[in-house]
Amino acid sequence: MFTGLVESMGKVQTVEKTAAGRRLVIDPGGWDHVPDPGASICVSGCCLTIVSAGDTGFVFDVIHRSLEITTLGGLQPGDLVNLERSATMATLLGGHLVQGHVDGMGVIRGVDSGDDWRIRIDAPPEVSAHLVDRGSITIDGVSLTVARVLRDDSGRPEGLEVALIPETLARTTLVNHREGGTVNLEADAMAKMVAVHVERILAERQDGA
């Protein structure tokens, strides 16, 4: 579990194909955290397990499925990623509860830079179904507030808009995103759990009718 507060921006050093997927070596960017092998690190929204951490950087093995459903499959040497260590019971929850389980990739519809920096993102149904104005969303591992839910002509949610403050732009990779790019999206875990339970209750009532 994570909080969505990025602790460091890392740089991809190498990407190596393996039988199971790919091995990533990431320079943690001066981050003083040295994780033990087996520890979990959130890499741009994806929970990955540390293979080793040393002078060459953090080493991760990523399976084919993760490469297919997240932006990790497109990483190249030199790319920047957001990094966060896993939370503990003593961790200050400054963002919101983030599982590191990406629900889908979003496509950036537009970026308004300047004093009021905003990003509009088209989201897949598995994410858009759980969007709420002023609710929580995780974008590339960053905990953000949904400034506005984007809807189609019939009123159904199809995306979101977020506003980025200078601190977020300075500390995360979100400043580098442009129209047409892709991002990892994770809907609020609590919203997903509520939806599952409500659907289950409604189904049981229908079966009993």
GROMACS .gro file of N, CA and C in nm, residues 6 12 36 46 51 53 67 72 82 88 91-92 105 118 127 137 146 175 183 185 196:
model
   63
    6VAL      N    1   0.487   1.120  -0.405
    6VAL     CA    2   0.613   1.078  -0.468
    6VAL      C    3   0.732   1.125  -0.385
   12VAL      N    4   1.537   0.571  -1.573
   12VAL     CA    5   1.561   0.436  -1.623
   12VAL      C    6   1.702   0.428  -1.682
   36ASP      N    7   1.529  -0.319   0.095
   36ASP     CA    8   1.578  -0.456   0.099
   36ASP      C    9   1.519  -0.535  -0.017
   46CYS      N   10   0.282   0.169  -1.038
   46CYS     CA   11   0.284   0.022  -1.043
   46CYS      C   12   0.363  -0.033  -0.925
   51VAL      N   13   1.439  -0.648  -0.672
   51VAL     CA   14   1.527  -0.764  -0.683
   51VAL      C   15   1.657  -0.737  -0.609
   53ALA      N   16   1.919  -0.366  -0.477
   53ALA     CA   17   1.942  -0.222  -0.476
   53ALA      C   18   2.088  -0.198  -0.443
   67LEU      N   19   0.357  -0.536  -1.829
   67LEU     CA   20   0.406  -0.457  -1.942
   67LEU      C   21   0.294  -0.423  -2.039
   72LEU      N   22   0.469   0.081  -1.825
   72LEU     CA   23   0.602   0.024  -1.807
   72LEU      C   24   0.652  -0.043  -1.934
   82ASN      N   25   0.821   0.806  -1.133
   82ASN     CA   26   0.792   0.846  -0.995
   82ASN      C   27   0.814   0.728  -0.902
   88THR      N   28   0.359   0.231   0.594
   88THR     CA   29   0.347   0.151   0.716
   88THR      C   30   0.234   0.210   0.799
   91THR      N   31   0.296   0.568   0.877
   91THR     CA   32   0.313   0.663   0.768
   91THR      C   33   0.202   0.769   0.771
   92LEU      N   34   0.241   0.896   0.754
   92LEU     CA   35   0.144   1.003   0.745
   92LEU      C   36   0.071   0.992   0.611
  105MET      N   37  -0.486   0.231  -1.858
  105MET     CA   38  -0.409   0.344  -1.907
  105MET      C   39  -0.501   0.451  -1.964
  118ARG      N   40  -0.349   2.241  -1.602
  118ARG     CA   41  -0.451   2.137  -1.597
  118ARG      C   42  -0.425   2.031  -1.704
  127VAL      N   43  -1.204   0.267  -1.511
  127VAL     CA   44  -1.166   0.381  -1.427
  127VAL      C   45  -1.278   0.484  -1.423
  137ILE      N   46  -0.789   1.023  -0.732
  137ILE     CA   47  -0.742   0.946  -0.847
  137ILE      C   48  -0.590   0.938  -0.837
  146VAL      N   49  -0.978   1.485  -0.839
  146VAL     CA   50  -1.048   1.504  -0.966
  146VAL      C   51  -1.113   1.642  -0.965
  175VAL      N   52   0.480   1.693  -1.514
  175VAL     CA   53   0.511   1.814  -1.590
  175VAL      C   54   0.554   1.782  -1.733
  183VAL      N   55  -0.088   0.752  -1.952
  183VAL     CA   56  -0.058   0.754  -1.809
  183VAL      C   57  -0.124   0.633  -1.743
  185LEU      N   58  -0.349   0.483  -1.456
  185LEU     CA   59  -0.459   0.530  -1.373
  185LEU      C   60  -0.502   0.423  -1.274
  196VAL      N   61  -1.854  -0.255  -0.570
  196VAL     CA   62  -1.866  -0.401  -0.571
  196VAL      C   63  -1.974  -0.448  -0.474
   0.00000   0.00000   0.00000
